[in-house]
Amino acid sequence: MARLLLLSVVGAVLLWSNEPLSADSLYWADQSGDIRRAYLNGTNEEVVLSGLNTPTSIAIDGNAGKIYWTDQGQNIIGRADLNGTREQTLVVTNHPYGLALDTSASKMYWTDGIGGQIIRSNLDGSDPEIVLTGLNGPTAIALDITDGKMYWSSQFGHIISDANLDGTDQQVLLTGLNEPTGVALDVADGKLYWTDWGGTIQNANLNGSNQKTVLTGVQGQAGLSLDFGNGKMYWTTSLSPGEIWNANLDGTGQEVLISGLDDPVGIALLSGTAPSIVPEPAASTLVAIGTLGIIGCACRQKSRVGSFKRRHIIRQSIARRVPHPERA
């Protein structure tokens, strides 16, 4: 029976998994109207979603197999499977730009660059609430879930700030910057990284101290994402031609991975351990699983009948061989 159950489970898993586990890959939003993906080495580039207006930021929930994005042109936040299927609009909101997920609390956070706000809602877009207001053009946003902090850049305010996730204890960490755009956190090492439109990538401690330039010489930098497992950082450049670059976290070994893009901005990485999608079962899958169940039940019933017959034959045999006490 245990072997039969194992076979049923294995069969169901094989039938359900209609797409293999995704290889390590990167996703990016292009303001020309596409969301695309490629392997980390830049190969196998493909369009995941098209026909959008002005997608800017992008975030991935690998465990749920979902991709989220902001679209400034349509004033929405959208969501879809990682392969672009089951696209849906979650929130209609003014001027969404930066986007970050707190999947542990089922929350997403985004910036309203023109309205000067940071807003959050449930991952399905319900219960939106303004967390911070009166900001100077917030751009990108990143979350430190462990310490309950959010960090954001203000490209034209020339600052980077932080606050608690509920908006309290707001403070400016770094001032006098050029045009800070993308932000990313290395919480384990206590570092904040950011791109600058003027051509640098810099980092500092999470409290804003020990600021230093990691990399120079690449103009028009926008989105930024860190790959801690491989010790790499990835960023987009939006000046024509648009490109995607990577380098070691210390700034060495920089190289262009993909060139000839239109206007790439937001970028996010997907771990190779995450499923490419979480598919809904197809009708054929359900039929197959049901068939396995029927076969399992039939085999079990047959086994019960056979066992009953064997016990009956044994009892008859014993009755013939053992004399009745009164006849002894």
Coordinates of C-alpha atoms in Angstrom, one line a residue:
M1 CA 0.0 0.0 0.0
A2 CA 2.8 2.4 0.9
R3 CA 4.5 1.6 -2.4
L4 CA 1.2 2.3 -4.2
L5 CA 0.7 5.7 -2.5
L6 CA 4.3 6.6 -3.3
L7 CA 3.7 5.8 -7.0
S8 CA 0.5 7.9 -7.0
V9 CA 2.3 10.9 -5.5
V10 CA 5.2 10.6 -7.9
G11 CA 2.8 10.3 -10.8
A12 CA 0.9 13.4 -9.6
V13 CA 4.0 15.4 -9.2
L14 CA 5.3 14.5 -12.7
L15 CA 2.0 15.4 -14.3
W16 CA 1.5 18.6 -12.3
S17 CA 5.0 19.9 -13.1
N18 CA 4.3 21.0 -16.6
E19 CA 7.3 23.4 -16.5
P20 CA 10.7 22.6 -15.1
L21 CA 12.4 24.5 -12.3
S22 CA 13.6 27.8 -13.6
A23 CA 17.3 28.3 -14.2
D24 CA 18.9 31.3 -12.4
S25 CA 17.5 34.2 -14.3
L26 CA 17.0 38.0 -14.3
Y27 CA 13.8 39.9 -15.1
W28 CA 13.6 43.5 -16.1
A29 CA 11.0 46.2 -17.0
D30 CA 11.5 48.2 -20.1
Q31 CA 9.6 51.4 -20.3
S32 CA 8.9 50.8 -24.0
G33 CA 6.2 48.4 -22.7
D34 CA 7.8 45.0 -22.1
I35 CA 8.9 42.8 -19.2
R36 CA 11.6 40.5 -20.2
R37 CA 13.8 37.8 -18.8
A38 CA 17.1 36.0 -19.5
Y39 CA 19.7 33.8 -17.9
L40 CA 22.1 35.4 -15.6
N41 CA 24.8 35.3 -18.3
G42 CA 22.5 37.3 -20.6
T43 CA 21.6 34.5 -22.9
N44 CA 18.1 33.2 -23.8
E45 CA 16.5 36.6 -23.7
E46 CA 12.7 36.6 -24.2
V47 CA 9.6 38.8 -23.7
V48 CA 7.4 37.7 -20.8
L49 CA 4.8 40.4 -21.0
S50 CA 4.2 42.9 -23.8
G51 CA 1.6 45.7 -24.5
L52 CA 2.2 47.4 -21.2
N53 CA 2.5 51.2 -21.1
T54 CA 5.4 52.4 -19.0
P55 CA 6.6 49.6 -16.6
T56 CA 9.2 50.9 -14.2
S57 CA 9.9 48.7 -11.2
I58 CA 9.7 45.0 -10.8
A59 CA 9.6 42.6 -7.9
I60 CA 9.4 38.8 -7.7
D61 CA 7.8 36.4 -5.3
G62 CA 9.7 33.2 -6.2
N63 CA 7.9 30.9 -3.7
A64 CA 4.5 31.8 -5.2
G65 CA 5.9 32.0 -8.8
K66 CA 4.7 35.6 -9.3
I67 CA 6.0 38.7 -10.8
Y68 CA 4.8 42.2 -9.8
W69 CA 5.4 45.5 -11.6
T70 CA 4.5 49.2 -11.5
D71 CA 3.2 50.9 -14.6
Q72 CA 3.4 54.7 -14.5
G73 CA 1.7 55.2 -17.8
Q74 CA -1.4 53.3 -16.7
N75 CA -1.2 54.2 -13.0
I76 CA -1.4 50.6 -11.9
I77 CA 0.4 47.8 -10.2
G78 CA 0.1 44.4 -12.0
R79 CA 0.9 40.8 -11.3
A80 CA 1.3 37.7 -13.4
D81 CA 2.9 34.2 -13.3
L82 CA 6.6 34.3 -14.0
N83 CA 6.0 33.1 -17.6
G84 CA 3.5 36.0 -18.1
T85 CA 0.3 34.1 -17.9
R86 CA -2.7 35.0 -15.6
E87 CA -1.9 38.7 -15.8
Q88 CA -4.1 40.9 -13.5
T89 CA -4.3 44.5 -12.3
L90 CA -4.0 44.7 -8.5
V91 CA -4.1 48.4 -7.7
V92 CA -5.0 51.6 -9.5
T93 CA -2.9 54.3 -8.0
N94 CA -1.2 57.6 -8.9
H95 CA 2.3 57.6 -10.4
P96 CA 3.6 54.3 -8.9
Y97 CA 7.4 53.9 -9.4
G98 CA 9.4 51.9 -6.9
L99 CA 8.1 48.5 -5.7
A100 CA 9.1 46.1 -2.9
L101 CA 7.5 43.0 -1.4
D102 CA 7.2 41.7 2.2
T103 CA 6.0 38.2 1.5
S104 CA 6.2 37.2 5.1
A105 CA 3.5 39.7 6.0
S106 CA 1.7 39.4 2.6
K107 CA 2.4 43.1 1.9
M108 CA 3.7 45.2 -1.0
Y109 CA 5.1 48.7 -0.8
W110 CA 5.4 51.3 -3.5
T111 CA 6.5 54.9 -4.0
D112 CA 4.4 57.7 -5.6
G113 CA 7.2 59.8 -7.0
I114 CA 5.0 62.8 -7.9
G115 CA 2.6 62.7 -4.9
G116 CA 5.6 62.2 -2.6
Q117 CA 4.2 59.2 -0.8
I118 CA 5.0 55.6 0.2
I119 CA 1.9 53.3 0.2
R120 CA 1.4 49.7 1.1
S121 CA -1.3 47.1 0.6
N122 CA -1.9 43.4 0.8
L123 CA -0.3 41.4 -2.0
D124 CA -3.6 41.1 -3.8
G125 CA -3.9 44.9 -3.8
S126 CA -6.6 45.1 -1.0
D127 CA -6.5 47.5 2.0
P128 CA -4.1 50.1 0.6
E129 CA -2.8 52.7 3.1
I130 CA -0.5 55.6 3.0
V131 CA 2.6 55.0 5.2
L132 CA 4.5 58.2 4.5
T133 CA 3.7 61.4 2.9
G134 CA 5.3 64.8 2.2
L135 CA 8.4 63.2 0.7
N136 CA 10.6 64.7 -2.0
G137 CA 10.0 62.6 -5.1
P138 CA 10.7 59.0 -3.7
T139 CA 12.0 56.7 -6.4
A140 CA 13.2 53.2 -5.6
I141 CA 12.4 51.3 -2.4
A142 CA 14.0 48.3 -0.6
L143 CA 12.9 46.5 2.6
D144 CA 14.8 45.1 5.5
I145 CA 12.2 42.7 6.9
T146 CA 14.4 41.5 9.7
D147 CA 14.8 44.9 11.3
G148 CA 11.4 46.2 10.1
K149 CA 12.9 49.0 8.0
M150 CA 12.4 50.5 4.5
Y151 CA 14.9 52.5 2.5
W152 CA 14.2 54.7 -0.5
S153 CA 16.0 57.0 -2.8
S154 CA 14.9 60.5 -3.9
Q155 CA 16.5 61.0 -7.3
F156 CA 15.9 64.7 -7.6
G157 CA 15.9 65.4 -3.9
H158 CA 19.5 64.0 -3.9
I159 CA 19.0 62.0 -0.7
I160 CA 18.5 58.4 0.6
S161 CA 16.2 57.9 3.7
D162 CA 14.9 55.2 5.9
A163 CA 12.0 54.6 8.3
N164 CA 10.2 51.8 10.1
L165 CA 7.8 49.8 8.0
D166 CA 4.9 51.6 9.6
G167 CA 6.3 55.0 8.6
T168 CA 7.6 56.0 12.0
D169 CA 11.1 57.1 12.8
Q170 CA 11.8 58.6 9.4
Q171 CA 15.3 60.0 8.9
V172 CA 17.6 61.1 6.1
L173 CA 20.7 58.9 5.9
L174 CA 22.6 60.4 3.0
T175 CA 22.6 63.9 1.5
G176 CA 24.3 65.7 -1.3
L177 CA 24.0 62.8 -3.7
N178 CA 23.9 63.4 -7.4
E179 CA 20.8 61.5 -8.7
P180 CA 20.3 58.3 -6.7
T181 CA 18.1 55.8 -8.5
G182 CA 18.0 52.1 -7.7
V183 CA 18.6 50.9 -4.1
A184 CA 19.4 47.4 -2.8
L185 CA 20.3 46.0 0.6
D186 CA 22.9 43.5 1.8
V187 CA 21.4 43.1 5.2
A188 CA 23.8 40.3 6.3
D189 CA 26.8 42.6 5.7
G190 CA 25.0 45.7 6.9
K191 CA 25.3 47.5 3.6
L192 CA 23.1 49.7 1.4
Y193 CA 23.9 49.9 -2.3
W194 CA 22.6 52.4 -4.8
T195 CA 23.0 53.4 -8.4
D196 CA 23.5 57.0 -9.5
W197 CA 22.3 58.3 -12.9
G198 CA 25.5 60.2 -13.2
G199 CA 27.6 57.0 -13.6
T200 CA 28.5 55.5 -10.2
I201 CA 27.5 52.7 -7.9
Q202 CA 28.1 53.4 -4.3
N203 CA 27.5 51.8 -0.9
A204 CA 27.4 52.7 2.8
N205 CA 26.5 51.2 6.1
L206 CA 22.8 50.9 6.7
N207 CA 23.0 53.9 9.0
G208 CA 24.5 56.0 6.2
S209 CA 28.1 56.0 7.5
N210 CA 31.2 54.9 5.6
Q211 CA 30.0 56.0 2.2
K212 CA 32.2 54.9 -0.7
T213 CA 32.2 54.6 -4.5
V214 CA 32.3 51.0 -5.7
L215 CA 32.1 51.5 -9.5
T216 CA 32.4 54.4 -11.9
G217 CA 32.1 55.1 -15.6
V218 CA 28.7 53.7 -16.6
Q219 CA 26.1 56.4 -17.4
G220 CA 22.3 56.3 -16.9
Q221 CA 22.1 53.7 -14.2
A222 CA 18.6 52.9 -13.0
G223 CA 17.6 49.6 -11.4
L224 CA 19.9 47.5 -9.2
S225 CA 19.7 44.0 -7.8
L226 CA 22.2 41.9 -5.7
D227 CA 23.1 38.2 -6.1
F228 CA 24.7 37.3 -2.8
G229 CA 25.2 33.6 -3.7
N230 CA 27.5 34.5 -6.6
G231 CA 28.8 37.8 -5.1
K232 CA 27.4 39.8 -8.0
M233 CA 25.4 42.9 -8.7
Y234 CA 23.2 43.6 -11.7
W235 CA 22.0 46.9 -13.0
T236 CA 20.3 48.6 -15.9
T237 CA 21.3 51.6 -17.9
S238 CA 18.6 53.6 -19.6
L239 CA 20.6 55.8 -21.9
S240 CA 20.5 54.7 -25.6
P241 CA 21.3 52.0 -26.2
G242 CA 19.8 50.5 -23.0
E243 CA 21.9 47.8 -21.4
I244 CA 22.2 45.3 -18.5
W245 CA 25.5 45.0 -16.7
N246 CA 26.9 43.0 -13.9
A247 CA 30.0 43.1 -11.7
N248 CA 31.4 41.7 -8.5
L249 CA 30.0 43.3 -5.3
D250 CA 33.4 45.2 -4.9
G251 CA 33.0 46.7 -8.4
T252 CA 35.6 44.6 -10.2
G253 CA 34.9 42.5 -13.3
Q254 CA 32.1 44.7 -14.7
E255 CA 30.7 43.6 -18.1
V256 CA 27.8 44.2 -20.4
L257 CA 25.4 41.2 -20.5
I258 CA 22.7 42.5 -22.8
S259 CA 22.8 45.5 -25.1
G260 CA 20.5 47.1 -27.7
L261 CA 17.5 47.5 -25.3
D262 CA 15.1 50.4 -25.5
D263 CA 14.7 51.7 -21.9
P264 CA 15.3 49.1 -19.2
V265 CA 14.7 50.4 -15.6
G266 CA 13.7 48.0 -12.9
I267 CA 15.5 44.7 -12.5
A268 CA 15.0 41.6 -10.2
L269 CA 16.7 38.2 -9.8
L270 CA 15.1 34.8 -9.5
S271 CA 16.7 32.0 -7.7
G272 CA 17.1 28.7 -9.4
T273 CA 15.3 27.0 -6.5
A274 CA 12.0 28.8 -7.3
P275 CA 9.4 27.3 -9.6
S276 CA 8.9 29.1 -12.9
I277 CA 5.2 29.1 -12.3
V278 CA 2.6 27.6 -9.9
P279 CA 0.3 26.2 -12.5
E280 CA -3.4 25.5 -12.2
P281 CA -4.1 21.8 -12.9
A282 CA -5.1 21.0 -16.4
A283 CA -8.2 18.8 -17.0
S284 CA -5.9 16.0 -18.3
T285 CA -3.9 16.3 -15.1
L286 CA -7.0 15.9 -12.9
V287 CA -8.1 12.9 -15.0
A288 CA -4.7 11.3 -14.6
I289 CA -4.6 11.9 -10.9
G290 CA -8.2 10.6 -10.5
T291 CA -7.3 7.5 -12.6
L292 CA -4.3 6.8 -10.3
G293 CA -6.7 7.1 -7.3
I294 CA -9.2 4.7 -8.9
I295 CA -6.4 2.2 -9.7
G296 CA -5.2 2.5 -6.1
C297 CA -8.6 1.9 -4.6
A298 CA -9.2 -1.1 -7.0
C299 CA -5.9 -2.6 -6.1
R300 CA -6.6 -2.2 -2.4
Q301 CA -10.1 -3.7 -2.7
K302 CA -8.7 -6.6 -4.7
S303 CA -6.0 -7.1 -2.0
R304 CA -8.7 -7.2 0.7
V305 CA -10.8 -9.8 -1.2
G306 CA -7.8 -12.0 -1.8
S307 CA -6.8 -11.7 1.9
F308 CA -10.4 -12.6 2.9
K309 CA -10.4 -15.7 0.7
R310 CA -7.0 -16.9 2.0
R311 CA -8.2 -16.6 5.6
H312 CA -11.4 -18.5 4.8
I313 CA -9.4 -21.4 3.1
I314 CA -7.0 -21.6 6.0
R315 CA -9.9 -21.8 8.6
Q316 CA -11.5 -24.6 6.6
S317 CA -8.2 -26.5 6.4
I318 CA -7.7 -26.2 10.2
A319 CA -11.3 -27.3 10.8
R320 CA -10.7 -30.5 8.8
R321 CA -7.4 -31.3 10.5
V322 CA -8.3 -30.6 14.2
P323 CA -10.9 -33.1 15.8
H324 CA -13.8 -31.8 17.7
P325 CA -13.3 -32.1 21.5
E326 CA -16.4 -34.4 21.9
R327 CA -15.1 -36.8 19.3
A328 CA -11.6 -37.1 20.8

